[in-house]
Tab-separated table of C-alpha atoms in Angstrom:
chain	number	residue	atom	x	y	z
A	1	UNK	CA	-51.291	-54.811	-15.257
A	2	UNK	CA	-52.177	-52.443	-13.210
A	3	UNK	CA	-50.213	-52.908	-10.640
A	4	UNK	CA	-46.799	-52.245	-12.972
A	5	UNK	CA	-46.554	-49.041	-12.628
A	6	UNK	CA	-47.082	-48.881	-9.259
A	7	UNK	CA	-44.021	-51.592	-8.774
A	8	UNK	CA	-41.894	-49.323	-10.922
A	9	UNK	CA	-42.790	-46.411	-9.119
A	10	UNK	CA	-41.811	-47.976	-5.706
A	11	UNK	CA	-39.045	-49.679	-6.735
A	12	UNK	CA	-37.659	-46.625	-7.906
A	13	UNK	CA	-38.448	-44.052	-5.331
A	14	UNK	CA	-36.338	-46.462	-2.862
A	15	UNK	CA	-33.489	-46.052	-5.164
A	16	UNK	CA	-34.096	-42.929	-5.039
A	17	UNK	CA	-34.237	-42.556	-0.705
A	18	UNK	CA	-31.346	-44.575	-1.152
A	19	UNK	CA	-29.075	-42.407	-3.340
A	20	UNK	CA	-30.678	-39.348	-1.079
A	21	UNK	CA	-29.920	-41.486	2.544
A	22	UNK	CA	-26.222	-41.285	0.553
A	23	UNK	CA	-26.137	-38.192	0.151
A	24	UNK	CA	-26.762	-36.826	2.934
A	25	UNK	CA	-24.596	-39.491	5.042
A	26	UNK	CA	-21.735	-37.475	2.890
A	27	UNK	CA	-23.385	-34.408	4.024
A	28	UNK	CA	-23.890	-35.107	7.655
A	29	UNK	CA	-19.372	-35.974	7.511
A	30	UNK	CA	-19.858	-31.973	4.998
A	31	UNK	CA	-21.006	-30.189	7.734
A	32	UNK	CA	-19.322	-31.778	10.885
A	33	UNK	CA	-16.455	-30.766	9.647
A	34	UNK	CA	-17.948	-27.161	9.273
A	35	UNK	CA	-18.856	-26.528	12.749
A	36	UNK	CA	-14.747	-28.862	13.439
A	37	UNK	CA	-13.186	-26.203	12.384
A	38	UNK	CA	-15.547	-22.921	11.777
A	39	UNK	CA	-16.275	-21.609	16.096
A	40	UNK	CA	-18.911	-19.849	14.051
A	41	UNK	CA	-20.728	-22.618	12.889
A	42	UNK	CA	-20.844	-24.960	16.343
A	43	UNK	CA	-24.922	-25.816	15.656
A	44	UNK	CA	-23.938	-27.651	12.203
A	45	UNK	CA	-22.738	-30.531	14.915
A	46	UNK	CA	-26.580	-30.310	15.290
A	47	UNK	CA	-27.736	-30.239	11.441
A	48	UNK	CA	-25.059	-33.454	11.391
A	49	UNK	CA	-27.189	-35.222	13.778
A	50	UNK	CA	-30.391	-33.797	12.007
A	51	UNK	CA	-29.301	-35.996	9.145
A	52	UNK	CA	-28.321	-38.717	10.516
A	53	UNK	CA	-31.232	-39.273	12.294
A	54	UNK	CA	-33.064	-39.267	8.975
A	55	UNK	CA	-30.481	-42.387	7.776
A	56	UNK	CA	-31.588	-44.630	11.067
A	57	UNK	CA	-35.106	-42.971	10.396
A	58	UNK	CA	-34.897	-44.678	7.022
A	59	UNK	CA	-33.445	-47.642	8.079
A	60	UNK	CA	-36.712	-48.935	10.589
A	61	UNK	CA	-39.539	-48.069	8.774
A	62	UNK	CA	-41.353	-50.027	10.263
A	63	UNK	CA	-43.895	-48.344	13.192
A	64	UNK	CA	-42.644	-49.092	16.712
A	65	UNK	CA	-40.648	-47.852	19.359
A	66	UNK	CA	-36.838	-46.899	17.413
A	67	UNK	CA	-39.012	-44.919	14.855
A	68	UNK	CA	-40.342	-43.513	17.103
A	69	UNK	CA	-36.787	-42.404	18.896
A	70	UNK	CA	-35.449	-41.310	15.957
A	71	UNK	CA	-37.863	-38.841	14.701
A	72	UNK	CA	-37.407	-37.247	18.785
A	73	UNK	CA	-33.799	-36.834	17.852
A	74	UNK	CA	-33.682	-35.740	14.542
A	75	UNK	CA	-36.336	-33.477	16.017
A	76	UNK	CA	-34.910	-32.095	18.871
A	77	UNK	CA	-31.500	-31.966	16.658
A	78	UNK	CA	-33.271	-29.953	13.641
A	79	UNK	CA	-34.498	-27.837	17.151
A	80	UNK	CA	-31.188	-27.223	18.617
A	81	UNK	CA	-29.411	-26.157	14.927
A	82	UNK	CA	-32.499	-23.843	13.664
A	83	UNK	CA	-33.209	-20.988	16.809
A	84	UNK	CA	-29.119	-21.572	17.361
A	85	UNK	CA	-28.696	-20.085	14.026
A	86	UNK	CA	-30.804	-17.697	14.805
A	87	UNK	CA	-29.854	-17.066	18.447
A	88	UNK	CA	-32.834	-18.079	19.591
A	89	UNK	CA	-31.977	-21.765	21.956
A	90	UNK	CA	-33.900	-22.159	25.029
A	91	UNK	CA	-32.959	-24.094	28.273
A	92	UNK	CA	-36.048	-24.608	28.460
A	93	UNK	CA	-37.242	-25.702	24.995
A	94	UNK	CA	-34.205	-27.549	25.397
A	95	UNK	CA	-35.346	-30.013	28.505
A	96	UNK	CA	-39.030	-30.542	26.443
A	97	UNK	CA	-37.609	-31.699	24.137
A	98	UNK	CA	-34.716	-33.774	25.273
A	99	UNK	CA	-37.869	-35.302	27.506
A	100	UNK	CA	-39.587	-35.761	24.392
A	101	UNK	CA	-37.169	-38.387	23.523
A	102	UNK	CA	-37.404	-40.465	25.842
A	103	UNK	CA	-41.723	-40.178	26.808
A	104	UNK	CA	-42.755	-41.242	22.485
A	105	UNK	CA	-40.250	-44.176	22.563
A	106	UNK	CA	-41.500	-45.745	25.372
A	107	UNK	CA	-45.217	-45.365	24.691
A	108	UNK	CA	-44.986	-45.844	21.437
A	109	UNK	CA	-43.419	-49.312	23.935
A	110	UNK	CA	-46.114	-49.545	25.896
A	111	UNK	CA	-48.743	-49.329	23.371
A	112	UNK	CA	-49.474	-53.178	23.139
A	113	UNK	CA	-51.952	-53.448	19.756
A	114	UNK	CA	-52.546	-49.763	19.811
A	115	UNK	CA	-48.048	-48.894	19.073
A	116	UNK	CA	-49.383	-49.219	15.272
A	117	UNK	CA	-51.966	-45.677	16.022
A	118	UNK	CA	-49.886	-44.657	18.890
A	119	UNK	CA	-47.148	-44.652	16.675
A	120	UNK	CA	-49.109	-42.358	13.483
A	121	UNK	CA	-50.029	-39.820	16.582
A	122	UNK	CA	-46.073	-39.225	17.030
A	123	UNK	CA	-45.705	-38.767	14.280
A	124	UNK	CA	-48.288	-36.568	13.762
A	125	UNK	CA	-47.161	-34.404	17.024
A	126	UNK	CA	-43.592	-34.112	15.670
A	127	UNK	CA	-44.866	-32.713	12.468
A	128	UNK	CA	-47.035	-30.107	14.103
A	129	UNK	CA	-43.695	-29.735	16.421
A	130	UNK	CA	-41.528	-29.095	12.806
A	131	UNK	CA	-44.074	-26.521	11.929
A	132	UNK	CA	-43.878	-24.367	14.630
A	133	UNK	CA	-40.222	-24.583	14.696
A	134	UNK	CA	-40.175	-23.092	11.333
A	135	UNK	CA	-42.275	-20.099	12.413
A	136	UNK	CA	-40.702	-19.913	15.310
A	137	UNK	CA	-36.920	-19.580	13.094
A	138	UNK	CA	-38.856	-17.352	10.134
A	139	UNK	CA	-40.509	-14.682	13.042
A	140	UNK	CA	-37.131	-14.644	14.813
A	141	UNK	CA	-35.148	-14.376	11.752
A	142	UNK	CA	-37.081	-11.121	10.659
A	143	UNK	CA	-37.076	-9.104	13.633
A	144	UNK	CA	-32.605	-9.886	13.155
A	145	UNK	CA	-33.008	-8.376	9.996
A	146	UNK	CA	-35.306	-5.184	11.046
A	147	UNK	CA	-33.398	-4.437	14.129
A	148	UNK	CA	-30.322	-3.413	11.847
A	149	UNK	CA	-30.104	0.159	12.062
A	150	UNK	CA	-28.528	0.242	7.988
A	151	UNK	CA	-29.750	-2.916	6.144
A	152	UNK	CA	-27.077	-4.514	4.621
A	153	UNK	CA	-28.443	-6.853	1.446
A	154	UNK	CA	-26.953	-10.325	1.598
A	155	UNK	CA	-28.638	-10.794	5.003
A	156	UNK	CA	-31.876	-10.094	3.433
A	157	UNK	CA	-31.814	-11.997	0.528
A	158	UNK	CA	-30.596	-14.571	3.188
A	159	UNK	CA	-33.848	-14.224	4.830
A	160	UNK	CA	-35.595	-14.476	2.119
A	161	UNK	CA	-34.074	-17.768	0.601
A	162	UNK	CA	-34.344	-19.270	4.082
A	163	UNK	CA	-38.272	-17.578	3.894
A	164	UNK	CA	-38.464	-19.938	0.262
A	165	UNK	CA	-36.107	-23.429	1.480
A	166	UNK	CA	-39.007	-22.905	5.045
A	167	UNK	CA	-41.667	-22.984	2.593
A	168	UNK	CA	-40.548	-26.273	1.240
A	169	UNK	CA	-39.586	-27.721	4.820
A	170	UNK	CA	-43.480	-27.820	5.777
A	171	UNK	CA	-44.116	-28.589	2.480
A	172	UNK	CA	-42.996	-31.299	2.585
A	173	UNK	CA	-43.328	-32.592	6.924
A	174	UNK	CA	-46.799	-32.514	5.216
A	175	UNK	CA	-46.365	-34.419	2.574
A	176	UNK	CA	-43.781	-36.766	5.213
A	177	UNK	CA	-46.718	-37.053	7.598
A	178	UNK	CA	-49.152	-37.675	4.915
A	179	UNK	CA	-47.476	-39.920	3.769
A	180	UNK	CA	-49.193	-42.754	4.413
A	181	UNK	CA	-52.741	-42.071	3.126
A	182	UNK	CA	-51.624	-40.883	-0.025
A	183	UNK	CA	-51.628	-43.299	-3.605
A	184	UNK	CA	-47.785	-43.185	-3.730
A	185	UNK	CA	-46.111	-42.656	-0.192
A	186	UNK	CA	-42.565	-43.678	-1.479
A	187	UNK	CA	-42.683	-40.255	-3.712
A	188	UNK	CA	-44.635	-38.134	-1.602
A	189	UNK	CA	-41.973	-39.020	1.291
A	190	UNK	CA	-38.375	-37.452	-1.113
A	191	UNK	CA	-39.273	-34.335	-0.211
A	192	UNK	CA	-39.178	-34.487	3.895
A	193	UNK	CA	-34.598	-35.567	2.041
A	194	UNK	CA	-34.697	-33.329	-0.445
A	195	UNK	CA	-35.327	-30.894	2.112
A	196	UNK	CA	-32.681	-31.981	5.110
A	197	UNK	CA	-30.300	-31.721	1.155
A	198	UNK	CA	-31.446	-27.981	0.499
A	199	UNK	CA	-30.835	-26.997	4.209
A	200	UNK	CA	-27.339	-28.909	4.142
A	201	UNK	CA	-26.683	-27.029	0.840
A	202	UNK	CA	-28.266	-23.570	2.383
A	203	UNK	CA	-25.150	-24.152	5.738
A	204	UNK	CA	-22.602	-25.179	3.320
A	205	UNK	CA	-22.936	-21.750	1.058
A	206	UNK	CA	-23.682	-19.439	4.164
A	207	UNK	CA	-20.478	-20.303	5.229
A	208	UNK	CA	-18.563	-20.052	2.493
A	209	UNK	CA	-19.627	-16.157	1.537
A	210	UNK	CA	-19.171	-15.514	5.410
A	211	UNK	CA	-15.228	-17.109	4.492
A	212	UNK	CA	-15.739	-15.268	1.375
A	213	UNK	CA	-17.026	-11.644	3.912
A	214	UNK	CA	-14.336	-12.503	5.983
A	215	UNK	CA	-11.934	-12.446	3.951
A	216	UNK	CA	-12.348	-8.929	2.027
A	217	UNK	CA	-12.905	-7.681	5.812
A	218	UNK	CA	-9.238	-9.307	6.070
A	219	UNK	CA	-8.397	-7.178	3.362
A	220	UNK	CA	-9.989	-4.479	4.001
A	221	UNK	CA	-8.430	-4.910	7.701
A	222	UNK	CA	-5.511	-5.192	5.914
A	223	UNK	CA	-5.741	-1.538	3.313
A	224	UNK	CA	-6.082	0.223	6.346
A	225	UNK	CA	-3.261	-0.873	9.119
A	226	UNK	CA	-0.697	-0.005	6.081
A	227	UNK	CA	-2.200	3.322	5.381
A	228	UNK	CA	-2.533	3.940	9.215
A	229	UNK	CA	1.463	2.972	9.497
A	230	UNK	CA	2.497	4.610	6.268
A	231	UNK	CA	0.362	7.977	8.285
A	232	UNK	CA	2.396	6.207	10.869
A	233	UNK	CA	6.300	7.088	9.278
A	234	UNK	CA	4.813	9.736	7.067
A	235	UNK	CA	4.715	11.267	10.509
A	236	UNK	CA	7.471	10.361	12.173
A	237	UNK	CA	9.662	11.228	9.519
A	238	UNK	CA	7.869	14.840	9.144
A	239	UNK	CA	8.397	15.292	13.137
A	240	UNK	CA	12.285	13.555	12.817
A	241	UNK	CA	12.560	16.497	10.077
A	242	UNK	CA	11.861	19.249	12.474
A	243	UNK	CA	14.064	17.745	14.529
A	244	UNK	CA	16.905	18.334	13.124
A	245	UNK	CA	15.981	21.128	11.737
A	246	UNK	CA	15.633	22.733	14.966
A	247	UNK	CA	18.568	20.796	15.465
A	248	UNK	CA	20.768	22.493	12.984
A	249	UNK	CA	19.914	25.858	13.450
A	250	UNK	CA	20.527	25.758	16.926
A	251	UNK	CA	24.061	24.993	15.524
A	252	UNK	CA	23.613	27.908	12.654
A	253	UNK	CA	23.205	30.021	15.144
A	254	UNK	CA	25.742	28.742	18.050
A	255	UNK	CA	28.712	29.312	15.075
A	256	UNK	CA	26.999	32.547	13.708
A	257	UNK	CA	27.608	34.457	17.127
A	258	UNK	CA	30.700	32.586	17.699
A	259	UNK	CA	32.557	33.428	14.427
A	260	UNK	CA	30.297	37.013	15.697
A	261	UNK	CA	31.575	37.446	18.846
A	262	UNK	CA	35.383	35.980	18.075
A	263	UNK	CA	36.240	36.841	14.993
A	264	UNK	CA	34.222	39.978	14.042
A	265	UNK	CA	36.660	41.235	17.035
A	266	UNK	CA	39.693	40.101	16.034
A	267	UNK	CA	39.031	41.964	12.982
A	268	UNK	CA	37.531	44.722	13.583
A	269	UNK	CA	40.801	45.347	15.914
A	270	UNK	CA	42.625	44.472	13.057
A	271	UNK	CA	40.632	46.801	10.685
A	272	UNK	CA	40.881	50.118	13.275
A	273	UNK	CA	45.011	49.380	14.701
A	274	UNK	CA	47.197	47.843	11.722
A	275	UNK	CA	49.135	50.193	10.973
A	276	UNK	CA	49.347	48.983	6.731
A	277	UNK	CA	46.841	49.993	5.459
A	278	UNK	CA	47.256	46.377	3.034
A	279	UNK	CA	46.177	44.575	5.221
A	280	UNK	CA	43.479	46.273	7.321
A	281	UNK	CA	41.510	46.643	3.748
A	282	UNK	CA	41.722	42.560	3.935
A	283	UNK	CA	41.084	42.724	6.727
A	284	UNK	CA	37.633	44.415	6.329
A	285	UNK	CA	36.788	42.640	2.995
A	286	UNK	CA	36.927	39.475	5.489
A	287	UNK	CA	34.763	40.739	8.161
A	288	UNK	CA	32.442	41.708	5.433
A	289	UNK	CA	32.779	38.481	4.331
A	290	UNK	CA	32.335	36.901	7.491
A	291	UNK	CA	29.146	38.759	8.573
A	292	UNK	CA	27.784	37.447	5.216
A	293	UNK	CA	28.064	34.224	5.666
A	294	UNK	CA	26.398	34.928	9.459
A	295	UNK	CA	23.793	36.329	7.802
A	296	UNK	CA	22.522	33.103	5.866
A	297	UNK	CA	23.570	30.875	8.262
A	298	UNK	CA	21.113	32.810	11.205
A	299	UNK	CA	19.076	35.661	8.843
A	300	UNK	CA	15.258	35.992	7.755
A	301	UNK	CA	13.996	35.914	4.168
A	302	UNK	CA	15.522	39.100	2.617
A	303	UNK	CA	13.018	40.658	0.622
A	304	UNK	CA	13.980	41.271	-3.505
A	305	UNK	CA	13.471	44.782	-3.897
A	306	UNK	CA	15.764	44.997	-0.243
A	307	UNK	CA	18.848	42.489	-1.635
A	308	UNK	CA	18.149	44.503	-5.214
A	309	UNK	CA	19.214	47.668	-3.653
A	310	UNK	CA	22.083	46.383	-1.309
A	311	UNK	CA	23.123	44.648	-4.712
A	312	UNK	CA	23.772	47.969	-7.263
A	313	UNK	CA	24.748	49.718	-4.673
A	314	UNK	CA	28.105	47.569	-3.825
A	315	UNK	CA	28.374	46.403	-7.744
A	316	UNK	CA	27.602	50.327	-8.446
A	317	UNK	CA	30.393	51.455	-5.853
A	318	UNK	CA	32.963	48.488	-7.005
A	319	UNK	CA	32.229	48.989	-10.920
A	320	UNK	CA	33.145	52.845	-9.618
A	321	UNK	CA	36.006	52.499	-8.905
A	322	UNK	CA	37.616	50.592	-11.496
A	323	UNK	CA	36.485	53.422	-13.430
A	324	UNK	CA	34.136	51.514	-15.265
A	325	UNK	CA	30.896	52.635	-16.189
A	326	UNK	CA	27.616	51.524	-14.408
A	327	UNK	CA	23.945	50.684	-15.711
A	328	UNK	CA	21.303	48.982	-12.891
A	329	UNK	CA	18.503	48.205	-14.681
A	330	UNK	CA	15.990	46.855	-12.147
A	331	UNK	CA	12.853	45.473	-11.971
A	332	UNK	CA	9.422	47.917	-11.112
A	333	UNK	CA	8.844	48.914	-7.345
A	334	UNK	CA	5.579	46.675	-7.375
A	335	UNK	CA	8.207	42.804	-6.959
A	336	UNK	CA	6.688	41.847	-3.370
A	337	UNK	CA	9.599	38.731	-3.786
A	338	UNK	CA	11.242	37.641	-1.279
A	339	UNK	CA	14.926	35.607	-0.973
A	340	UNK	CA	15.837	32.863	1.133
A	341	UNK	CA	19.473	34.254	3.852
A	342	UNK	CA	21.719	31.847	2.112
A	343	UNK	CA	20.115	32.514	-1.591
A	344	UNK	CA	20.655	36.131	-1.272
A	345	UNK	CA	24.251	35.176	0.288
A	346	UNK	CA	24.789	33.247	-2.554
A	347	UNK	CA	23.679	35.708	-5.153
A	348	UNK	CA	26.009	38.414	-3.613
A	349	UNK	CA	28.991	35.653	-4.007
A	350	UNK	CA	28.483	35.392	-7.203
A	351	UNK	CA	28.007	39.356	-8.797
A	352	UNK	CA	30.463	40.343	-6.536
A	353	UNK	CA	33.169	36.770	-8.208
A	354	UNK	CA	31.191	38.115	-11.632
A	355	UNK	CA	32.732	42.286	-10.738
A	356	UNK	CA	35.878	41.024	-10.125
A	357	UNK	CA	36.229	39.151	-13.100
A	358	UNK	CA	35.083	42.460	-14.825
A	359	UNK	CA	37.272	43.697	-13.220
A	360	UNK	CA	40.481	42.281	-13.551
A	361	UNK	CA	40.657	40.452	-16.503
A	362	UNK	CA	38.533	42.018	-18.921
A	363	UNK	CA	39.360	45.443	-19.848
A	364	UNK	CA	35.792	46.428	-20.224
A	365	UNK	CA	34.991	50.364	-20.016
A	366	UNK	CA	30.746	49.597	-19.535
A	367	UNK	CA	29.390	47.000	-17.461
A	368	UNK	CA	24.856	46.355	-17.655
A	369	UNK	CA	23.538	44.539	-15.216
A	370	UNK	CA	19.638	43.388	-16.151
A	371	UNK	CA	18.066	42.191	-13.116
A	372	UNK	CA	13.743	40.965	-13.016
A	373	UNK	CA	11.445	38.157	-11.827
A	374	UNK	CA	9.048	36.181	-15.366
A	375	UNK	CA	7.365	33.440	-14.520
A	376	UNK	CA	8.664	33.292	-10.994
A	377	UNK	CA	12.216	32.999	-11.721
A	378	UNK	CA	14.460	35.670	-10.441
A	379	UNK	CA	17.131	36.452	-13.814
A	380	UNK	CA	20.229	38.703	-13.319
A	381	UNK	CA	21.943	39.488	-16.442
A	382	UNK	CA	25.759	40.485	-16.512
A	383	UNK	CA	27.476	42.232	-19.502
A	384	UNK	CA	30.109	44.290	-20.190
A	385	UNK	CA	32.407	45.642	-22.923
A	386	UNK	CA	35.374	43.837	-22.752
A	387	UNK	CA	37.794	42.289	-24.519
A	388	UNK	CA	36.498	38.539	-23.253
A	389	UNK	CA	37.264	35.505	-22.122
A	390	UNK	CA	39.591	33.155	-24.165
A	391	UNK	CA	40.292	29.612	-23.776
A	392	UNK	CA	42.932	29.698	-21.842
A	393	UNK	CA	41.735	33.165	-19.677
A	394	UNK	CA	38.324	30.835	-19.057
A	395	UNK	CA	41.327	28.037	-17.928
A	396	UNK	CA	42.553	29.891	-15.340
A	397	UNK	CA	39.428	31.064	-13.971
A	398	UNK	CA	38.423	27.682	-13.338
A	399	UNK	CA	40.489	26.914	-12.230
A	400	UNK	CA	40.196	30.301	-9.594
A	401	UNK	CA	36.769	29.081	-8.772
A	402	UNK	CA	35.808	31.778	-10.804
A	403	UNK	CA	33.405	30.392	-13.290
A	404	UNK	CA	33.034	27.518	-11.845
A	405	UNK	CA	31.845	28.467	-8.927
A	406	UNK	CA	29.763	30.935	-9.764
A	407	UNK	CA	28.167	27.584	-11.358
A	408	UNK	CA	28.104	25.795	-8.556
A	409	UNK	CA	26.503	28.672	-6.401
A	410	UNK	CA	23.469	28.422	-8.693
A	411	UNK	CA	23.145	24.485	-8.980
A	412	UNK	CA	22.958	25.190	-4.757
A	413	UNK	CA	19.826	27.033	-4.584
A	414	UNK	CA	18.560	24.562	-8.222
A	415	UNK	CA	19.339	27.737	-10.489
A	416	UNK	CA	21.958	27.655	-12.969
A	417	UNK	CA	24.499	30.167	-14.465
A	418	UNK	CA	25.398	30.547	-17.786
A	419	UNK	CA	28.499	32.417	-18.940
A	420	UNK	CA	28.313	33.343	-22.892
A	421	UNK	CA	32.249	34.766	-24.429
A	422	UNK	CA	34.327	35.617	-27.119
A	423	UNK	CA	37.176	37.144	-27.839
A	424	UNK	CA	37.115	41.057	-28.473
A	425	UNK	CA	33.220	41.027	-27.840
A	426	UNK	CA	33.121	41.146	-24.324
A	427	UNK	CA	30.651	38.453	-21.731
A	428	UNK	CA	27.159	37.839	-20.585
A	429	UNK	CA	26.026	36.214	-17.881
A	430	UNK	CA	23.131	35.005	-16.983
A	431	UNK	CA	22.277	34.397	-13.703
A	432	UNK	CA	18.532	32.262	-13.018
A	433	UNK	CA	17.270	31.696	-9.437
A	434	UNK	CA	14.423	30.172	-8.658
A	435	UNK	CA	11.714	32.515	-5.959
């Protein structure tokens, strides 16, 4: 009756050994696939060999040379796996372990009646070698971890996990070596296959973590590459725009020089040689327009105070010649704003068109021009006391490029030109230009 629990425990341990052997064979296949697919995990071939060697060792439980052979092969594969994992493989050690795979089975086979004690001695020797292997693996891993200037939290966590795993492996080695002298040898022998199973699972977990880290690294590299490409594209576009601007500027200067040297000279000749006052006046006006166009093509930014002086002189002079009293209101003289040459030219033409409309169509006797700078905008308000613009007159002016041209020029400068008028109460033109 007292032997029944021991028999049941031995039977249960035998069944568990069978399940573990099947699981270890599956893990051996997984390790082999990992080694086949990933170059950095080639040492997993030795883990697969270790697992298969243990399964074969369990198939030859009776002490003898096959049992010693599989034990020695398991140690050889385990040493190759653990040392290569920490870059600690050594050719001399490899040679000794291979020689041991031949010597230990040979010693057991030649032991004769002493084969049993020789086999037990070989098992004890291999147990000591396993313990030395675990200690060496732990030492090399710590040295590699401390060699890094910046600690990697993931590697530190992996190192702590390896320490616990190797500690369990050392206990498993001792239990497996002492199993024949323990009350329940089958149960004590379960520690070693459980350690091997944990070792295989650690490989899969580490490999999965490494692949996730590699994927994150690839994503980061892709992001950096996209940023570099975007930066290069922006630089290329900027250089292309600069090049286009330089070419355009040279072409503008060439056109301006041609206008000034050819057309300007001919108009000036007409002004001084024409016997007709009307032709001479038209030529002089054309010459002024040509010079204004040339200034827009090649001129530098204009100080707003200087531009106001030019506009005031022209507007007051033209209105005075038409017997219209002109009142000019300028902002304070401490403004420091500038106008681009193109904006100066467009504003000049808008003012000329407005004055021409007042002279030709308004019938006004008084005109007020108010200029101001407000919140980064240049404001001009032109108000007359004329008869206003009727619907028919506004249509004719638009068709003659009067009001329409003024609004178009303002729009080209990102500004606006508003016209308020009605029969009998004059006209107000509000021009807004961003500075």
